Short mmCIF file of C-alpha atoms in Angstrom, two decimals:
data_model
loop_
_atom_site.label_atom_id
_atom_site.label_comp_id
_atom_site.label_asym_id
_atom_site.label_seq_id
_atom_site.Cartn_x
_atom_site.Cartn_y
_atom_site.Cartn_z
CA UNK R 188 -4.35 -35.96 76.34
CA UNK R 189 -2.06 -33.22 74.61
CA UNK R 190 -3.69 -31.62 71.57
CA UNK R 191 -1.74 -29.36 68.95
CA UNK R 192 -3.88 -26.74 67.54
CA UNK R 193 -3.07 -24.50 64.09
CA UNK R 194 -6.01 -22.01 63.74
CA UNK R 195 -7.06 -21.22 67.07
CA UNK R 196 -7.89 -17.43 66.24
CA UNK R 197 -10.49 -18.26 63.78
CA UNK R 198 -13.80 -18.63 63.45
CA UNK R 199 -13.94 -22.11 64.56
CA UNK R 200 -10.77 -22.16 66.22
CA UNK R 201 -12.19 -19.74 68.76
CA UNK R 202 -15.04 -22.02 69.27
CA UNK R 203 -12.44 -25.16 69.51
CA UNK R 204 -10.29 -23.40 72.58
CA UNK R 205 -13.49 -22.55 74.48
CA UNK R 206 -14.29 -26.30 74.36
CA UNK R 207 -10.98 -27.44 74.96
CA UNK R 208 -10.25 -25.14 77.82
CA UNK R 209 -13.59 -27.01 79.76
CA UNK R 210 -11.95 -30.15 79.09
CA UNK R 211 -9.14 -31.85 80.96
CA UNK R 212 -6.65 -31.63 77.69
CA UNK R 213 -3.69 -29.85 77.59
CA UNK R 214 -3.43 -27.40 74.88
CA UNK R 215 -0.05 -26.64 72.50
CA UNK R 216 -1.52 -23.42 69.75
CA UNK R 217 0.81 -22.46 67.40
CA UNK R 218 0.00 -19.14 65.17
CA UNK R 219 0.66 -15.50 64.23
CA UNK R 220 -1.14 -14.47 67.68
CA UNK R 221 1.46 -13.55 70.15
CA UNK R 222 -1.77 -15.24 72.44
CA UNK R 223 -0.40 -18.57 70.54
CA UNK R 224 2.57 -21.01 72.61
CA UNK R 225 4.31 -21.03 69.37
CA UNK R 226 4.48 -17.69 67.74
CA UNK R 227 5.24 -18.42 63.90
CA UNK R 228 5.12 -15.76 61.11
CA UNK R 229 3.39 -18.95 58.53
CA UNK R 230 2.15 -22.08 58.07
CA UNK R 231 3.95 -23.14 54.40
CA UNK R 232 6.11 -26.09 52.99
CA UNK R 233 9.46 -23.76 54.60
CA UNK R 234 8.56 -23.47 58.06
CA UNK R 235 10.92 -24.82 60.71
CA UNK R 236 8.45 -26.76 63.14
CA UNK R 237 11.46 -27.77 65.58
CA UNK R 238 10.06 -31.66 67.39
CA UNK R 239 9.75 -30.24 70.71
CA UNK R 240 6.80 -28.53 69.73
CA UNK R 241 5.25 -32.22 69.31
CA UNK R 242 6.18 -33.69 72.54
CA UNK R 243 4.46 -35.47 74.34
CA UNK R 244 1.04 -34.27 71.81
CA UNK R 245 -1.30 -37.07 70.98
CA UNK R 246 -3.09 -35.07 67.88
CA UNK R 247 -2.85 -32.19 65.76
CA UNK R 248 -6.31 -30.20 65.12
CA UNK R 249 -4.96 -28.04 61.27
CA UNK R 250 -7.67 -24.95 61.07
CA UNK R 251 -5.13 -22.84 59.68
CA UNK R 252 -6.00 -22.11 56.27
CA UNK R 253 -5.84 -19.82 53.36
CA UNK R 254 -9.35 -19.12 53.21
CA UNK R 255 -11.80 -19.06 49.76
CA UNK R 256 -11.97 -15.67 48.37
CA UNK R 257 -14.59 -14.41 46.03
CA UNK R 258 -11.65 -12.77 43.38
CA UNK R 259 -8.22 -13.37 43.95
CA UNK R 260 -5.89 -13.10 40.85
CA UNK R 261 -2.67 -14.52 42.69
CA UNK R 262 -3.67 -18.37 43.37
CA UNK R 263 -0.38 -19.48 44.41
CA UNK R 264 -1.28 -18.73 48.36
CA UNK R 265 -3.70 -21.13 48.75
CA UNK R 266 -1.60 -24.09 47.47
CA UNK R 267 1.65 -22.87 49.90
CA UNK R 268 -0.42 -22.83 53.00
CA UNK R 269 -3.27 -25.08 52.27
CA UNK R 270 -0.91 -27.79 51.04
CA UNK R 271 2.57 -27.51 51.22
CA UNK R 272 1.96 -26.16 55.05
CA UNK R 273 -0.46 -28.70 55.91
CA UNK R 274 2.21 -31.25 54.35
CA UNK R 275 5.47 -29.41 55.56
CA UNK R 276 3.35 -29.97 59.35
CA UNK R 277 2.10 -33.54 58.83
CA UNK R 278 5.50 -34.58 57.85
CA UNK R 279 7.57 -33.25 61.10
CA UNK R 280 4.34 -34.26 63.57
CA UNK R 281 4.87 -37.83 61.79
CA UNK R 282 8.78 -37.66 62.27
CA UNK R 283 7.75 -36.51 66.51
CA UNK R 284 5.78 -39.64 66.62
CA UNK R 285 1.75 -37.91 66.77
CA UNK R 286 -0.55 -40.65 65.86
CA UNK R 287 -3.15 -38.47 65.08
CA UNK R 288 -3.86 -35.72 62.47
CA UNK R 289 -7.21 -33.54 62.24
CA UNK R 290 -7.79 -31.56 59.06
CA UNK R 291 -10.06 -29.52 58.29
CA UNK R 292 -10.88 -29.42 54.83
CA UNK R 293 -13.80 -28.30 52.26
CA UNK R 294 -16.67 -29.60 50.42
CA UNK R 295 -15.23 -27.32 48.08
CA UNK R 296 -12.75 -30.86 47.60
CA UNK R 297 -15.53 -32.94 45.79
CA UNK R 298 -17.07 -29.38 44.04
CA UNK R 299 -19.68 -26.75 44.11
CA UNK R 300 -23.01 -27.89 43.54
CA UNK R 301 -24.72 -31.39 43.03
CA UNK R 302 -27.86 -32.22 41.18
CA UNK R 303 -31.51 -32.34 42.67
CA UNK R 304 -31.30 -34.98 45.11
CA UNK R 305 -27.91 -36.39 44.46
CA UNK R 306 -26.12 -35.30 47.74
CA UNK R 307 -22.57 -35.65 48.15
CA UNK R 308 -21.61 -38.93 49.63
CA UNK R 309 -17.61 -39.72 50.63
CA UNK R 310 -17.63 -41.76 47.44
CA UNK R 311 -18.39 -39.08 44.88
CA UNK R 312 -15.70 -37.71 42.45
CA UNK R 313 -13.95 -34.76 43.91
CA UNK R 314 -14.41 -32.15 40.89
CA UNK R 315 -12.91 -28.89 42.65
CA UNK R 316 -13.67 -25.75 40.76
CA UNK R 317 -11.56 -23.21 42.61
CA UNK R 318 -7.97 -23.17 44.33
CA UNK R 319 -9.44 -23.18 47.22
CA UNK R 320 -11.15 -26.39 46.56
CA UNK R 321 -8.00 -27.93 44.59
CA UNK R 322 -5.56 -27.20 47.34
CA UNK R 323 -7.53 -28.58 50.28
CA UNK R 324 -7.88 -32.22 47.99
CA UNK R 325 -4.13 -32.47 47.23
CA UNK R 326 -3.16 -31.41 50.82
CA UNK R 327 -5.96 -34.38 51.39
CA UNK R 328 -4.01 -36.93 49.00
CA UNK R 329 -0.65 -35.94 50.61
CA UNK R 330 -2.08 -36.65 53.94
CA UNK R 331 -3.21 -40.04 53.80
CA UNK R 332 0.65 -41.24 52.12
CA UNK R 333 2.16 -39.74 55.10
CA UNK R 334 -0.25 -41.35 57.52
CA UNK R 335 0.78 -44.94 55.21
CA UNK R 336 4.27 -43.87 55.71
CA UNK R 337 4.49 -43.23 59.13
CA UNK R 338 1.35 -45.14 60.50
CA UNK R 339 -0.49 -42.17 61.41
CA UNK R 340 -4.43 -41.83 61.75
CA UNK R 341 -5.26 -38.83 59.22
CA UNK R 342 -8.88 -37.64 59.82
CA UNK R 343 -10.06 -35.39 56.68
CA UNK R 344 -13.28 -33.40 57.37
CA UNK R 345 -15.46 -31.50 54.50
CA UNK R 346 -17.81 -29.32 55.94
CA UNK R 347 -19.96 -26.89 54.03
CA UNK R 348 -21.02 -23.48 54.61
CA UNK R 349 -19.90 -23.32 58.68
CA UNK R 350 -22.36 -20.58 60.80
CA UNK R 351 -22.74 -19.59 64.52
CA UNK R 352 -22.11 -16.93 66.95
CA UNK R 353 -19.44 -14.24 65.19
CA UNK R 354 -19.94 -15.74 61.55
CA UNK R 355 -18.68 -13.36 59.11
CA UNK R 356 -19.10 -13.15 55.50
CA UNK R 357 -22.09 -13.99 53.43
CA UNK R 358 -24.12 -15.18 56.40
CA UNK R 359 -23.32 -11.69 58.31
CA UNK R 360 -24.60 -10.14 55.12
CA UNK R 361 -27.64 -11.94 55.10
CA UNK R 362 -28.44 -11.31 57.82
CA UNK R 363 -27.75 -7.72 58.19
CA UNK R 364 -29.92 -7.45 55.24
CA UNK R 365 -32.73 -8.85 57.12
CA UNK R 366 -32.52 -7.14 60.04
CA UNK R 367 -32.32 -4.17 57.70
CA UNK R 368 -35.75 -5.25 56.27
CA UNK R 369 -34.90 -5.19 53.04
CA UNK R 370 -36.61 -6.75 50.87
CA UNK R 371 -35.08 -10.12 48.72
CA UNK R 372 -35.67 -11.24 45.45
CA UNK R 373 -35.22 -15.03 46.90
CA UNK R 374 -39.13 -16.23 46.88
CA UNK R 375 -40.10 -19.29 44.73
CA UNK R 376 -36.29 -20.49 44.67
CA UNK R 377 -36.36 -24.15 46.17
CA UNK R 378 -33.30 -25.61 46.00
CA UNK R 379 -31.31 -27.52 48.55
CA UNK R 380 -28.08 -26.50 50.65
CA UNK R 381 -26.27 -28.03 53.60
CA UNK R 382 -25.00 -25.82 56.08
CA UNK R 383 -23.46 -27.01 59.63
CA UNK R 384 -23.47 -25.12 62.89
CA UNK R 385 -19.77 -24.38 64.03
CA UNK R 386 -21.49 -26.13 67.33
CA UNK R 387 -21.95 -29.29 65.51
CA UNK R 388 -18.61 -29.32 64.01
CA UNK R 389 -16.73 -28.75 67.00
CA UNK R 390 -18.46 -31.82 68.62
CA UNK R 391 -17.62 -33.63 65.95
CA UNK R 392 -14.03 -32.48 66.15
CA UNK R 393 -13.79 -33.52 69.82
CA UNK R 394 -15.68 -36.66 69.19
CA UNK R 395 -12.60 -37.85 66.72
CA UNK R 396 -10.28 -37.44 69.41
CA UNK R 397 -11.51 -39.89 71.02
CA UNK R 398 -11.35 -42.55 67.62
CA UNK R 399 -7.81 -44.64 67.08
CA UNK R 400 -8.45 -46.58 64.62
CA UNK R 401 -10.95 -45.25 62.47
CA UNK R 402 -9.45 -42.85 59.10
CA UNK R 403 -10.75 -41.75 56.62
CA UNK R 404 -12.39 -38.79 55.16
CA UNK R 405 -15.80 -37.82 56.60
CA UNK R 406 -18.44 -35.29 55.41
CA UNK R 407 -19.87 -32.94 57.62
CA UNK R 408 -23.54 -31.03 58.18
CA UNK R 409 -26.30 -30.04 60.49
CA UNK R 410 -27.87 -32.94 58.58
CA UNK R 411 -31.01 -31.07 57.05
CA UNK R 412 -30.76 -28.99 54.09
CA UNK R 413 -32.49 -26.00 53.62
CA UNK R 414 -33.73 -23.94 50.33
CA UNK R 415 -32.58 -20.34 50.12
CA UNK R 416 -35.40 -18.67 50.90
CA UNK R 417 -36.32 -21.19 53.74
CA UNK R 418 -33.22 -19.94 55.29
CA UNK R 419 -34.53 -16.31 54.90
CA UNK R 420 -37.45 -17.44 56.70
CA UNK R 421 -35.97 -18.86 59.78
CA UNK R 422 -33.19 -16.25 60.17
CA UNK R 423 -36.10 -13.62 59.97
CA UNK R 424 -38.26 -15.75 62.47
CA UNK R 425 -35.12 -16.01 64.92
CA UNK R 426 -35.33 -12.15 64.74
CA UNK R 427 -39.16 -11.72 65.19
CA UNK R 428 -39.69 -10.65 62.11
CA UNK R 429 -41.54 -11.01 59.00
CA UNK R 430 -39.77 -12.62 55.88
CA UNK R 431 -39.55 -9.78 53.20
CA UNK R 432 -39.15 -11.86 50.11
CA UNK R 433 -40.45 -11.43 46.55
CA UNK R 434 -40.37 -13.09 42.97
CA UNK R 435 -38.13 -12.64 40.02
CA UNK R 436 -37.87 -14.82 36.59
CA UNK R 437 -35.99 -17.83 36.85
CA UNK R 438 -34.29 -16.51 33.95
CA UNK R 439 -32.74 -13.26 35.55
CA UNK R 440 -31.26 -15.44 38.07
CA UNK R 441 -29.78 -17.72 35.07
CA UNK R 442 -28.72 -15.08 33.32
CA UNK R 443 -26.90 -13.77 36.42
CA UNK R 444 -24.56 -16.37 37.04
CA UNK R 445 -22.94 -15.81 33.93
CA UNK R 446 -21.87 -12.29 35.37
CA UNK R 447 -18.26 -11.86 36.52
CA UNK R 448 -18.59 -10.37 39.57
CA UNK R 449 -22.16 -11.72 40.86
CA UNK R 450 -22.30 -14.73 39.20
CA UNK R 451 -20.72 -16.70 42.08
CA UNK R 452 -23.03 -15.59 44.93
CA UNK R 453 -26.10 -15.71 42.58
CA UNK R 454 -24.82 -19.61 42.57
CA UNK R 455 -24.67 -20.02 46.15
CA UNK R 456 -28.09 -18.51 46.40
CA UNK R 457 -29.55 -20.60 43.67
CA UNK R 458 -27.96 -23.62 43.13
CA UNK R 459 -28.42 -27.16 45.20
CA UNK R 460 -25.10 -28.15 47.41
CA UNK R 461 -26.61 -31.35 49.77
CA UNK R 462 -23.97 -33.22 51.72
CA UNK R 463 -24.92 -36.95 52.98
CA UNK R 464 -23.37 -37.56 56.47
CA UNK R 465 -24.91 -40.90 56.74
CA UNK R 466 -21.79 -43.02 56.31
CA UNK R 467 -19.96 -40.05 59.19
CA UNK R 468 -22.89 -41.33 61.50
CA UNK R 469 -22.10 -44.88 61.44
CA UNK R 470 -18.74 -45.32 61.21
CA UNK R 471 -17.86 -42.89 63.79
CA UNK R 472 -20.95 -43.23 66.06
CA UNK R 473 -21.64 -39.37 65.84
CA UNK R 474 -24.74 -37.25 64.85
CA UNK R 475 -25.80 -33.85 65.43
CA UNK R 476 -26.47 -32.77 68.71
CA UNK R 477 -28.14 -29.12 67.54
CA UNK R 478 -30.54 -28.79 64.96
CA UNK R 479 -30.30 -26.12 62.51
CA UNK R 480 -32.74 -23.83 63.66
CA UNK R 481 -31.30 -24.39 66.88
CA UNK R 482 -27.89 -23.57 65.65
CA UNK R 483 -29.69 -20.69 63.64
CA UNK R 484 -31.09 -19.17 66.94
CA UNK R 485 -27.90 -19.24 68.85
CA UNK R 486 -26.25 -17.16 65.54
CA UNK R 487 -28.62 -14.64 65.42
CA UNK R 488 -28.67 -14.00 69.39
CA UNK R 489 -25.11 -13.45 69.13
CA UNK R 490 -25.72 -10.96 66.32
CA UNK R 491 -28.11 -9.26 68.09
CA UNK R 492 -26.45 -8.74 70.90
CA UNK R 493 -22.76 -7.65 69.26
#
C-alpha cells in the first residue's frame, strides 16, 4: 500500500507517521517541511500538484488545515486552504486515478454545542457557526461530487476536541493551570463534552485504510463524555494531585459568554458538545481501543516529562 499524506508535521500528523513508519506502507508527505517528499509553499485551489506525485498511491490522508482561531478578522484563509485546497487536491488525486480520499474534518461542520442529551449523530443538521466550521462542510460537499464524478471512496471524519502527548492549546492551558495549583471556578458545572484521544483517532484513521467500499462521513470520540470539571478531576488525578475547584453563580458564567473576548472559552467550558459514534462502530467495525482516562494518562505523562 502507498499512502499520500498532507499534514504530517502536526499534531496528529506526527502521531500518523510514527504509526505508519511501523507499518509495511510506503509513505509519499507533501508539505512546507523541507522533511516532506514534496516540498510545497501551500495547500490552496492554485497549487500545481503535478500526477506523478500520485503514482502508484492507493489513498490520500488531508490533515493539512487552516486551523480554528479564537479571533481572526481576515476569514478568507480558511476557505482557500480548507476548501479550495482540499478541492484543488481531490480533483488532481481523482484525475491520477487514487481511489481513496481521507479527510479530516470538524465537528465544528454540524456546530458548537447540542442540547442535554441530544448528541450529535451523522444525521443532524450541520449548523456551522465559525469559518472554520463552514469551510471544513463545503470542502465536505465538494468532496463527495468529486468522489461521484470520478468513483472515488471519500471518507469525511468529525472529530471533536483531539488530546494526547504534545497537545497544545486549551488543553496545555488546562493543564498547566493545574499543575500550577491554581484554583478553578469550574465546580458544580455538569455538562457533557466529547473529546477523543489523538490515539484513538489515528486507529481509526488506519482502520479506514483498510475499508473499499464503505463512504461516508463518520463521527469521531473516545466514546464517553465528560463534564468540565470531571475533566479537572482526572487530569489532576493523572498528576497526583488534588482537584482545586470552587463554585461561582450560574449566572456569572451566563453572563460571561456574552463577553467578546471570553465568551467563547467560557462556552467550551460550560456548554454540552456530545458526539454519538454509534453508527462509526457498526458500519465500519471500529471502536475505541483507549479509554479516556487512559488516553488522559498518556497526555499528562508526556507533559510531565517535556
Amino acid at each position: 500500500m502507498k499512502v499520500f499524506i498532507t499534514g504530517a508535521t502536526g499534531f496528529v500528523g506526527r502521531s500518523l507517521m510514527s504509526r505508519l513508519r511501523a507499518m509495511p506502507v510506503e509513505i509519499v508527505s507533501a508539505g512546507r517541511s523541507t522533511a516532506s517528499d514534496i516540498v510545497i509553499d501551500d495547500i490552496i485551489g492554485s497549487t500545481k500538484w503535478q500526477a506523478d506525485y500520485f503514482r502508484e498511491v492507493n489513498s490520500i490522508i488531508h490533515l493539512a488545515a487552516h486551523v480554528h482561531k479564537m479571533s481572526e478578522p481576515d476569514t478568507s484563509r480558511y476557505f482557500a486552504v480548507n476548501r479550495d485546497g482540499t478541492v484543488n487536491l481531490a480533483r488532481a488525486a481523482a484525475k491520477a486515478g487514487v481511489k481513496q480520499f481521507i479527510f479530516m474534518s470538524t465537528i465544528k461542520a454540524m456546530g458548537e454545542c447540542t442540547e442535554p442529551n441530544q448528541p450529535f449523530t451523522r444525521h443532524s443538521p450541520c449548523l456551522p457557526t465559525d469559518p472554520y466550521g463552514q469551510s471544513k462542510w463545503e470542502a465536505e460537499q465538494a468532496l463527495f461530487k468529486i468522489g461521484e464524478e470520478h468513483g472515488m471512496q471519500i471518507i469525511c471524519l468529525r472529530p471533536p476536541l483531539v488530546y494526547g502527548p504534545s497537545v497544545e492549546a486549551n488543553f496545555l492551558s488546562l493543564m498547566n493551570l493545574i499543575k500550577r495549583r491554581i484554583p478553578l471556578p469550574l465546580a458544580g458545572i455538569n455538562n457533557k463534552r466529547s473529546m477523543v484521544f489523538v490515539g484513538n483517532l489515528i486507529d481509526l484513521i488506519l482502520h479506514c485504510l483498510d475499508i473499499r467500499e464503505t463512504k461516508g462521513v463518520f463521527l469521531v470520540s473516545d466514546g464517553q463524555a465528560m463534564s468540565t470539571s470531571h475533566l479537572v478531576a482526572e487530569i489532576s488525578n493523572a498528576m497526583k494531585l488534588q482537584p482545586r475547584l470552587f463554585s461561582v453563580p450560574s449566572m456569572l458564567w451566563t453572563a460571561s459568554q456574552k463577553l467578546p473576548v471570553i465568551g467563547p472559552i467560557t462556552a467550551r467550558l460550560t456548554t454540552n458538545l456530545q458526539v454519538d459514534i454509534e453508527e462509526t462502530t457498526m458500519e465500519l467495525g471500529w471502536s475505541p481501543p483507549y479509554s479516556t482516562r487512559q488516553g488522559i494518562y498518556d497526555t499528562v505523562k508526556y507533559f510531565q516529562q517535556t
